[in-house]
Short mmCIF file of C-alpha atoms in Angstrom, two decimals:
data_model
loop_
_atom_site.label_atom_id
_atom_site.label_comp_id
_atom_site.label_asym_id
_atom_site.label_seq_id
_atom_site.Cartn_x
_atom_site.Cartn_y
_atom_site.Cartn_z
CA MET A 1 -0.52 0.36 -0.29
CA THR A 2 1.20 3.61 -1.20
CA GLN A 3 2.16 5.69 2.09
CA ARG A 4 0.29 9.11 1.48
CA ILE A 5 0.64 12.07 2.64
CA PHE A 6 -1.07 16.15 3.85
CA ASP A 7 1.80 18.50 2.31
CA THR A 8 0.59 21.67 3.73
CA LYS A 9 2.68 23.84 1.36
CA THR A 10 0.24 22.06 -2.28
CA ARG A 11 -2.91 21.19 0.54
CA THR A 12 -2.58 18.83 -0.84
CA LEU A 13 -2.37 14.15 0.13
CA GLN A 14 0.24 13.41 -2.40
CA ASP A 15 2.25 9.81 -2.67
CA PHE A 16 5.10 9.42 -0.90
CA THR A 17 8.29 8.76 -2.09
CA PRO A 18 11.56 9.23 0.15
CA LEU A 19 14.29 10.69 -0.53
CA ARG A 20 16.21 7.84 -0.07
CA GLU A 21 15.80 4.86 -0.62
CA GLY A 22 14.89 2.69 2.74
CA HIS A 23 15.56 5.49 4.63
CA VAL A 24 12.96 8.83 6.11
CA SER A 25 15.06 12.15 7.12
CA ILE A 26 12.47 14.31 9.51
CA TYR A 27 13.19 17.31 11.56
CA LEU A 28 10.61 18.51 13.81
CA CYS A 29 10.45 22.13 15.68
CA GLY A 30 10.90 21.36 19.66
CA ALA A 31 10.99 22.85 21.63
CA THR A 32 11.62 26.44 23.74
CA PRO A 33 11.89 25.83 27.75
CA GLN A 34 10.96 28.74 28.70
CA SER A 35 9.11 26.76 31.44
CA ALA A 36 6.45 23.77 32.73
CA PRO A 37 5.52 21.65 29.37
CA HIS A 38 2.29 20.82 28.74
CA ILE A 39 -0.10 18.18 26.91
CA GLY A 40 -0.20 21.24 23.24
CA HIS A 41 3.47 20.81 23.96
CA LEU A 42 3.69 17.02 23.77
CA ARG A 43 1.01 16.84 20.92
CA SER A 44 3.48 17.56 19.24
CA GLY A 45 6.18 14.68 19.75
CA VAL A 46 3.17 12.48 20.68
CA ALA A 47 1.58 12.99 16.80
CA PHE A 48 5.38 12.78 15.37
CA ASP A 49 6.31 9.97 17.22
CA ILE A 50 3.34 7.87 15.68
CA VAL A 51 4.99 9.27 12.25
CA ARG A 52 8.70 7.63 12.68
CA ARG A 53 7.33 4.66 14.24
CA TRP A 54 5.04 3.83 11.51
CA PHE A 55 8.42 4.05 8.58
CA ALA A 56 10.49 2.47 11.38
CA VAL A 57 8.39 -0.62 11.31
CA LYS A 58 7.44 -1.38 7.71
CA GLY A 59 11.73 -1.12 7.37
CA MET A 60 13.09 1.67 7.01
CA ASP A 61 16.01 3.75 8.50
CA VAL A 62 14.96 6.94 10.29
CA ALA A 63 16.14 10.04 10.69
CA PHE A 64 14.57 11.67 13.15
CA ALA A 65 16.31 15.78 14.54
CA ARG A 66 14.31 17.80 16.96
CA ASN A 67 16.01 20.26 17.97
CA VAL A 68 15.62 22.37 20.84
CA THR A 69 15.26 25.84 20.50
CA ASP A 70 17.48 26.84 24.06
CA ILE A 71 18.24 31.09 23.61
CA ASP A 72 15.42 33.31 22.88
CA ASP A 73 13.71 36.89 23.90
CA LYS A 74 11.68 35.41 26.35
CA ILE A 75 13.95 32.71 28.48
CA LEU A 76 16.16 35.76 28.30
CA ASN A 77 13.27 37.36 30.10
CA LYS A 78 11.91 34.95 31.79
CA ALA A 79 15.03 33.99 33.77
CA ALA A 80 15.05 38.24 34.33
CA GLU A 81 12.62 37.97 35.81
CA HIS A 82 13.81 34.76 38.29
CA GLY A 83 17.18 36.58 38.75
CA ARG A 84 18.35 33.37 37.14
CA PRO A 85 21.29 33.18 34.92
CA TRP A 86 19.59 31.84 30.65
CA TRP A 87 21.87 28.63 30.66
CA GLU A 88 21.06 27.05 34.28
CA TRP A 89 16.93 28.66 33.09
CA VAL A 90 17.07 26.98 30.07
CA SER A 91 18.60 23.86 31.16
CA THR A 92 16.39 23.25 33.77
CA TYR A 93 13.04 23.33 31.55
CA GLU A 94 15.19 21.48 28.68
CA ARG A 95 15.75 18.98 31.71
CA GLU A 96 11.51 19.28 32.61
CA PHE A 97 10.85 18.76 28.41
CA THR A 98 13.33 15.48 27.87
CA ARG A 99 11.08 13.73 30.94
CA ALA A 100 7.92 14.60 29.61
CA TYR A 101 8.49 12.96 26.81
CA ASN A 102 10.25 10.11 28.11
CA THR A 103 7.44 9.48 30.00
CA LEU A 104 4.10 9.46 27.88
CA GLY A 105 6.95 6.95 25.96
CA VAL A 106 7.78 8.94 23.20
CA LEU A 107 11.61 7.23 21.08
CA PRO A 108 14.50 9.49 21.92
CA PRO A 109 15.72 11.77 18.41
CA SER A 110 18.88 10.87 16.43
CA VAL A 111 19.70 13.48 17.50
CA GLU A 112 18.61 16.34 19.81
CA PRO A 113 20.34 19.87 18.00
CA ARG A 114 20.47 22.58 20.51
CA ALA A 115 20.04 25.69 18.59
CA THR A 116 23.44 27.54 20.80
CA GLY A 117 25.38 24.81 19.57
CA HIS A 118 25.56 25.64 15.75
CA VAL A 119 26.68 29.02 15.69
CA THR A 120 29.08 28.36 13.27
CA GLN A 121 26.86 26.77 10.59
CA MET A 122 24.60 29.42 11.18
CA VAL A 123 27.18 32.07 10.38
CA GLU A 124 28.14 29.95 7.23
CA TYR A 125 24.94 30.16 6.49
CA MET A 126 24.19 34.11 6.73
CA GLN A 127 27.60 34.17 4.09
CA ARG A 128 26.02 32.15 1.67
CA LEU A 129 22.90 34.32 1.41
CA MET A 130 25.42 37.29 1.33
CA ASP A 131 26.79 35.89 -1.10
CA ARG A 132 23.72 35.29 -3.37
CA GLY A 133 22.86 38.73 -2.38
CA PHE A 134 19.84 37.85 0.03
CA ALA A 135 21.16 38.97 3.11
CA TYR A 136 22.30 42.25 4.55
CA ALA A 137 24.18 43.05 7.53
CA SER A 138 23.19 46.14 9.53
CA ASP A 139 24.47 47.52 13.07
CA GLY A 140 25.66 44.24 14.12
CA SER A 141 22.74 42.46 13.21
CA VAL A 142 21.89 40.47 10.10
CA TYR A 143 18.76 40.42 8.31
CA PHE A 144 17.00 38.48 5.35
CA ASP A 145 15.90 40.95 2.66
CA VAL A 146 12.40 40.08 1.59
CA ASP A 147 11.84 41.97 -1.48
CA ALA A 148 15.25 40.73 -3.43
CA TRP A 149 13.66 37.26 -2.99
CA VAL A 150 10.43 38.01 -3.95
CA ALA A 151 12.13 40.01 -7.34
CA ALA A 152 14.38 37.12 -7.56
CA ASP A 153 11.83 33.76 -7.10
CA GLY A 154 7.87 35.74 -7.39
CA SER A 155 5.63 33.13 -5.40
CA ASP A 156 7.40 31.78 -3.48
CA TYR A 157 7.40 33.65 -0.14
CA GLY A 158 4.11 32.91 1.65
CA SER A 159 3.59 30.25 -1.06
CA LEU A 160 3.52 27.26 2.34
CA SER A 161 1.02 29.79 4.56
CA GLY A 162 -0.89 30.25 1.39
CA ASN A 163 -0.26 34.39 2.73
CA ARG A 164 1.00 36.88 0.21
CA PRO A 165 4.09 39.16 1.00
CA GLU A 166 2.73 42.07 0.84
CA ASP A 167 -0.07 41.02 3.18
CA MET A 168 3.24 39.22 5.20
CA ALA A 169 5.25 42.08 7.54
CA ARG A 170 6.04 41.60 11.04
CA SER A 171 6.69 44.06 13.70
CA GLU A 172 10.33 42.75 14.17
CA THR A 173 12.06 45.97 15.21
CA GLY A 174 14.62 46.21 13.80
CA ALA A 175 16.14 50.36 13.04
CA GLY A 176 18.49 49.10 10.65
CA LYS A 177 16.12 47.08 8.61
CA ARG A 178 15.52 47.77 4.55
CA GLY A 179 12.03 47.14 4.29
CA PRO A 180 9.39 45.71 6.90
CA PRO A 181 9.01 43.13 5.83
CA ASP A 182 12.53 41.64 6.21
CA PHE A 183 13.59 39.17 9.17
CA ALA A 184 16.90 38.93 11.49
CA LEU A 185 19.19 36.09 11.02
CA TRP A 186 20.70 37.20 13.71
CA LYS A 187 20.16 39.40 16.57
CA ALA A 188 23.13 42.36 17.77
CA VAL A 189 24.56 42.18 21.32
CA LYS A 190 22.32 44.11 23.45
CA PRO A 191 23.93 45.14 27.24
CA GLY A 192 23.29 41.90 30.08
CA GLU A 193 22.58 39.21 26.87
CA PRO A 194 24.44 36.63 26.00
CA SER A 195 26.16 36.35 22.82
CA TRP A 196 29.10 34.66 20.31
CA PRO A 197 31.14 36.21 17.49
CA THR A 198 29.84 36.37 13.73
CA PRO A 199 32.23 38.00 10.89
CA TRP A 200 29.90 40.83 11.12
CA GLY A 201 29.77 41.71 14.76
CA ASP A 202 28.64 39.52 18.29
CA GLY A 203 25.05 38.79 19.22
CA ARG A 204 23.10 35.70 19.01
CA PRO A 205 21.24 33.38 16.21
CA GLY A 206 17.02 34.60 14.67
CA TRP A 207 14.91 31.88 15.53
CA HIS A 208 13.94 31.35 12.14
CA LEU A 209 17.69 30.97 10.98
CA GLU A 210 18.98 27.94 13.61
CA CYS A 211 17.04 25.65 11.69
CA SER A 212 17.28 26.07 8.52
CA ALA A 213 21.05 25.09 9.73
CA MET A 214 21.12 22.34 11.89
CA SER A 215 18.84 20.38 10.20
CA THR A 216 20.57 20.34 6.78
CA TRP A 217 24.28 20.20 8.50
CA TYR A 218 21.88 16.86 10.13
CA LEU A 219 19.41 15.75 6.88
CA GLY A 220 21.05 17.47 3.62
CA GLU A 221 19.89 20.06 1.05
CA ARG A 222 17.12 18.24 1.20
CA PHE A 223 15.26 15.88 3.73
CA ASP A 224 11.82 14.01 3.19
CA ILE A 225 9.58 15.65 5.85
CA HIS A 226 9.78 18.89 8.35
CA GLY A 227 6.99 18.85 10.25
CA GLY A 228 5.33 21.40 13.47
CA GLY A 229 2.65 22.98 15.89
CA LEU A 230 0.11 24.60 12.43
CA ASP A 231 1.27 28.23 15.04
CA LEU A 232 4.18 28.04 13.43
CA GLN A 233 3.59 27.26 10.08
CA PHE A 234 3.90 31.33 9.26
CA PRO A 235 6.20 33.53 9.85
CA HIS A 236 8.68 30.31 11.13
CA HIS A 237 8.51 27.81 8.83
CA GLU A 238 7.62 30.60 5.77
CA ASN A 239 10.81 31.93 7.13
CA GLU A 240 12.92 28.93 7.29
CA GLN A 241 11.48 27.97 3.57
CA ALA A 242 12.75 31.22 2.04
CA GLN A 243 15.84 31.68 3.69
CA SER A 244 17.20 27.99 3.07
CA HIS A 245 15.74 28.52 -1.09
CA ALA A 246 17.59 31.54 -1.15
CA ALA A 247 20.61 29.56 -0.01
CA GLY A 248 20.47 27.36 -2.69
CA ASP A 249 19.39 24.62 -0.26
CA GLY A 250 16.04 21.91 -1.70
CA PHE A 251 15.12 22.13 1.50
CA ALA A 252 11.54 20.12 2.85
CA GLN A 253 9.89 17.66 0.77
CA PHE A 254 7.03 17.37 2.94
CA TRP A 255 5.35 19.79 5.35
CA MET A 256 3.16 17.98 7.55
CA HIS A 257 1.93 20.32 11.00
CA ASN A 258 0.01 18.71 13.76
CA HIS A 259 -2.75 20.85 14.86
CA TRP A 260 -3.37 22.08 18.40
CA VAL A 261 -5.28 21.08 21.99
CA THR A 262 -7.75 23.36 22.40
CA MET A 263 -10.13 24.13 25.70
CA ALA A 264 -13.60 25.87 25.55
CA GLY A 265 -12.39 26.86 21.85
CA GLU A 266 -9.27 28.42 22.78
CA LYS A 267 -5.43 27.48 21.53
CA MET A 268 -3.77 26.16 24.55
CA SER A 269 -0.60 28.42 25.46
CA LYS A 270 0.70 30.04 29.15
CA SER A 271 -0.88 33.39 28.21
CA LEU A 272 -4.15 32.48 28.31
CA GLY A 273 -3.61 31.05 30.91
CA ASN A 274 -5.33 27.42 30.67
CA VAL A 275 -2.17 25.72 30.27
CA LEU A 276 -2.40 21.78 31.89
CA SER A 277 0.99 20.63 32.76
CA ILE A 278 1.88 17.08 31.80
CA ASP A 279 2.38 16.29 35.92
CA ASN A 280 -1.82 17.48 36.91
CA MET A 281 -2.41 14.98 34.67
CA LEU A 282 -0.96 12.58 35.79
CA GLU A 283 -2.68 13.11 38.76
CA SER A 284 -5.53 11.60 37.20
CA VAL A 285 -3.85 9.15 34.74
CA ARG A 286 -1.62 7.07 33.93
CA PRO A 287 1.50 8.11 31.73
CA VAL A 288 0.36 5.67 29.03
CA GLU A 289 -2.98 6.49 28.84
CA LEU A 290 -1.96 10.33 28.44
CA ARG A 291 0.25 9.79 25.80
CA TYR A 292 -4.15 7.40 24.06
CA TYR A 293 -5.32 10.24 24.38
CA LEU A 294 -2.91 12.99 22.83
CA GLY A 295 -2.44 10.77 19.94
CA SER A 296 -6.29 9.98 19.60
CA ALA A 297 -7.45 12.21 17.38
CA HIS A 298 -6.01 12.31 14.14
CA TYR A 299 -2.66 15.13 14.01
CA ARG A 300 -4.77 17.36 12.02
CA SER A 301 -7.32 17.65 13.53
CA VAL A 302 -8.61 19.65 16.77
CA LEU A 303 -7.79 17.85 20.65
CA GLU A 304 -9.70 19.61 22.45
CA TYR A 305 -9.44 18.94 26.08
CA SER A 306 -11.93 18.04 28.68
CA PRO A 307 -11.69 16.09 31.95
CA GLU A 308 -14.61 13.92 30.74
CA ALA A 309 -12.83 13.25 27.03
CA LEU A 310 -9.71 12.74 28.45
CA GLN A 311 -11.20 9.86 31.07
CA GLU A 312 -12.50 8.74 28.14
CA ALA A 313 -9.75 8.01 26.26
CA ALA A 314 -8.63 6.53 29.49
CA ALA A 315 -11.66 3.62 29.66
CA GLY A 316 -10.84 3.17 25.81
CA TYR A 317 -6.83 2.65 26.28
CA ARG A 318 -8.34 -0.13 30.13
CA ARG A 319 -10.33 -2.31 27.84
CA ILE A 320 -7.71 -2.92 24.78
CA GLU A 321 -5.16 -3.47 28.15
CA ASP A 322 -8.36 -6.05 29.87
CA PHE A 323 -8.34 -7.78 26.54
CA VAL A 324 -4.77 -8.02 25.72
CA HIS A 325 -4.14 -9.87 30.60
CA ARG A 326 -7.23 -11.71 29.73
CA ALA A 327 -5.72 -14.18 26.87
CA GLY A 328 -2.36 -13.98 27.71
CA SER A 329 -0.53 -11.32 26.65
CA PRO A 330 1.31 -13.17 23.54
CA GLU A 331 3.52 -11.76 21.48
CA PRO A 332 2.88 -9.26 19.63
CA SER A 333 2.65 -10.86 15.08
CA THR A 334 1.53 -8.40 11.91
CA TRP A 335 -1.45 -5.72 12.55
CA THR A 336 -3.80 -5.75 10.48
CA ALA A 337 -4.86 -5.07 6.33
CA ALA A 338 -7.39 -2.26 7.31
CA PHE A 339 -4.95 -1.04 10.72
CA GLU A 340 -2.28 -0.55 7.70
CA GLN A 341 -4.63 1.56 5.06
CA ALA A 342 -5.95 2.79 8.24
CA LEU A 343 -1.51 4.89 8.39
CA ASN A 344 -0.86 4.23 5.08
CA ASP A 345 -3.94 7.12 4.27
CA ASP A 346 -2.35 10.34 6.27
CA PHE A 347 -1.79 8.85 10.25
CA SER A 348 -5.49 7.77 10.55
CA VAL A 349 -4.67 7.31 13.87
CA PRO A 350 -8.47 7.15 14.50
CA LYS A 351 -9.13 4.30 11.62
CA ALA A 352 -5.51 2.40 13.60
CA LEU A 353 -7.53 2.87 16.40
CA ALA A 354 -10.74 1.46 15.34
CA GLU A 355 -9.52 -1.28 13.96
CA ILE A 356 -8.06 -1.90 16.74
CA HIS A 357 -11.59 -2.00 19.27
CA ASN A 358 -13.05 -4.14 16.52
CA THR A 359 -10.35 -6.63 16.66
CA VAL A 360 -10.12 -6.14 20.60
CA ARG A 361 -13.93 -6.44 20.76
CA ALA A 362 -13.74 -10.14 18.46
CA GLY A 363 -10.83 -11.00 20.64
CA ASN A 364 -13.49 -10.60 23.77
CA SER A 365 -15.72 -12.50 22.47
CA ALA A 366 -13.69 -16.01 21.43
CA LEU A 367 -13.04 -15.27 24.96
CA ALA A 368 -16.79 -15.73 26.27
CA SER A 369 -16.91 -18.22 23.70
CA GLY A 370 -13.70 -20.72 24.95
CA ASP A 371 -12.27 -20.09 22.23
CA ALA A 372 -8.46 -19.03 23.42
CA GLU A 373 -6.61 -19.45 20.12
CA GLN A 374 -7.95 -18.06 18.26
CA ALA A 375 -8.58 -15.07 20.84
CA SER A 376 -4.82 -15.35 21.79
CA ALA A 377 -4.02 -15.07 18.08
CA LEU A 378 -5.50 -11.63 18.17
CA ALA A 379 -4.26 -10.65 20.74
CA ALA A 380 -1.36 -10.42 19.17
CA GLN A 381 -2.63 -9.37 16.45
CA VAL A 382 -3.74 -5.92 19.13
CA ARG A 383 -0.51 -5.73 20.48
CA ALA A 384 1.05 -5.10 17.35
CA MET A 385 -1.14 -2.37 16.65
CA ALA A 386 -0.83 -0.61 19.84
CA ALA A 387 3.09 -0.52 19.02
CA VAL A 388 2.78 1.15 16.51
CA LEU A 389 1.40 4.16 18.55
CA GLY A 390 2.64 3.65 21.19
CA VAL A 391 0.18 2.45 23.91
CA ASP A 392 1.74 -1.80 23.64
CA PRO A 393 0.10 -2.64 27.11
CA VAL A 394 2.81 -5.17 27.67
CA ALA A 395 5.54 -3.16 26.85
CA TRP A 396 4.43 -0.76 29.06
CA ASP A 397 3.81 -3.24 32.01
CA ASN A 398 7.54 -5.09 31.27
CA ALA A 399 8.72 -0.76 31.27
CA GLY A 400 7.63 0.19 34.24
CA GLY A 401 5.92 2.60 32.67
CA ASN A 402 2.35 2.79 33.54
CA ALA A 403 2.88 4.23 37.28
CA GLY A 404 1.53 7.80 37.40
CA GLY A 405 2.40 9.33 41.00
CA ASP A 406 -0.17 9.27 43.00
CA THR A 407 -2.80 7.81 40.68
CA ASP A 408 -0.21 4.82 41.41
CA ARG A 409 0.62 5.16 44.74
CA THR A 410 -3.90 4.41 45.65
CA LEU A 411 -4.09 2.05 43.02
CA GLU A 412 -0.62 0.16 45.12
CA ALA A 413 -3.13 0.54 48.23
CA LEU A 414 -6.35 -0.37 46.92
CA ASP A 415 -4.06 -3.89 45.45
CA THR A 416 -3.45 -4.75 48.80
CA LEU A 417 -6.67 -4.95 50.42
CA VAL A 418 -7.98 -6.26 47.07
CA GLN A 419 -5.03 -8.91 47.72
CA ALA A 420 -6.44 -9.29 51.18
CA GLU A 421 -9.70 -10.08 50.16
CA LEU A 422 -8.77 -12.06 47.64
CA GLN A 423 -6.56 -14.84 50.11
CA ARG A 424 -10.05 -14.71 52.36
CA ARG A 425 -12.37 -15.58 49.46
CA THR A 426 -9.79 -18.22 48.21
CA GLU A 427 -9.88 -19.64 51.59
CA ALA A 428 -13.45 -20.31 52.27
CA ARG A 429 -14.10 -21.89 48.96
CA ALA A 430 -11.14 -24.43 49.79
CA ALA A 431 -12.69 -25.02 52.96
CA LYS A 432 -16.71 -24.87 50.41
CA ASN A 433 -17.25 -22.18 52.93
CA TRP A 434 -20.14 -20.74 50.46
CA ALA A 435 -21.14 -18.22 52.44
CA VAL A 436 -18.51 -16.27 52.98
CA ALA A 437 -16.78 -16.36 50.29
CA ASP A 438 -20.17 -14.89 48.23
CA GLU A 439 -20.12 -12.54 50.53
CA VAL A 440 -16.62 -11.57 49.54
CA ARG A 441 -17.36 -11.45 46.42
CA ASP A 442 -20.60 -9.35 46.52
CA ARG A 443 -18.79 -6.54 48.25
CA LEU A 444 -15.66 -6.36 45.91
CA ALA A 445 -18.73 -6.11 43.21
CA ALA A 446 -20.50 -3.34 45.14
CA ALA A 447 -17.08 -1.48 45.83
CA GLY A 448 -16.89 -2.03 41.76
CA ILE A 449 -13.83 -4.34 41.64
CA GLU A 450 -14.30 -7.75 38.84
CA VAL A 451 -12.94 -10.18 39.87
CA THR A 452 -12.06 -13.05 37.78
CA ASP A 453 -10.81 -16.58 38.59
CA THR A 454 -8.35 -17.31 35.77
CA ALA A 455 -6.15 -20.93 35.87
CA ASP A 456 -3.14 -18.56 38.53
CA GLY A 457 -5.42 -17.24 40.02
CA PRO A 458 -8.17 -14.80 40.85
CA THR A 459 -7.62 -11.74 38.71
CA TRP A 460 -9.32 -7.73 39.70
CA GLN A 461 -9.57 -4.75 37.79
CA ILE A 462 -12.34 -1.76 38.16
CA LYS A 463 -15.23 -1.90 36.50
CA GLU A 464 -16.10 0.92 33.68
#
């Protein structure tokens, strides 16, 4: 089956053929660690983790670069507000992002470049742009000349966001700019700010330049996919593309953008005050359940947050988990044709999840009819499909990743109490004291605890 991807630039679904057979190169705009991550940040990480996993299980060698913007106006301002060194501030929250990625089972990138570590590449990139007539220095800053590029290339600037060049003038300050739409490749040093030397003066990187320099340094002047959140489409990705093409690089062949997490219809952001941190979320659900939720909608669709939606997603995951465990947790086999068709269709996770749950229902029917062999075969398929989405219950069990802070401690305490009751029931049944055995069962049922007798002894779960 042919892999199809919705390319943001052309606004069309296109067949995907990698530039190099058997190899897929992906660059994802990652974190700007100014404060603790929220679920809006992690949605992008989960969405592109699924993309990466799907290519990998189909036998592709995936080079996955996810950058860290570790120097930025917001980082400098936040650090100054709190009286902390900027490098300490950004390092603290970079670790928070890494912890959040790891907690939700997002695979580490092949490389995680930082802006401050690639000034040499940025200087070289600016020199290339100057040599081609598309950049100029002014008072220690370096700017991209939008008018020069538009005159040379015609329609390229604006092709990604769909905006007309004349409508895209930005309010970015700079006394030495030749034209309102010009944007900073390099910002001249300011008192009290960190700086690095360049031939045009000391300063620090511009936001857009860093990604062009780092993506092409690691993935080559042409690579397969550039990803990121929808809010980066303009000006960040539009400017990335412009400066990269102006420098002579082919740059990204496909552009993929994930939509936002919203709450009450508004994009989740720190400025709106509707931030939901990962740690707060893990007080009510396990990490795997939060991952399931963040990956459950199509990556190009809005994910509207509500506590009810989160709990509904958690219940959906537990149905998968329960079936796999009751079927004996067999080794994963392979996915179904419908599952493959769903992911080949622009990574349609909702359709893929529907196929997983269809298979779970068939497996539960097999268990109910006593066909353990069929149930096991179906559970093996479920595990294979769930693994592609990063939610294989057995893998999470083996990694100890189902623990979730206070939720985990509560479950441990509950398990201790329930196991004591189950032991009492087992002893009563052995003594043929059916009245006591029934009393224990009824009390647990009234408390919402469902008991299942297996060859290895009774097990329990909270009834949905």
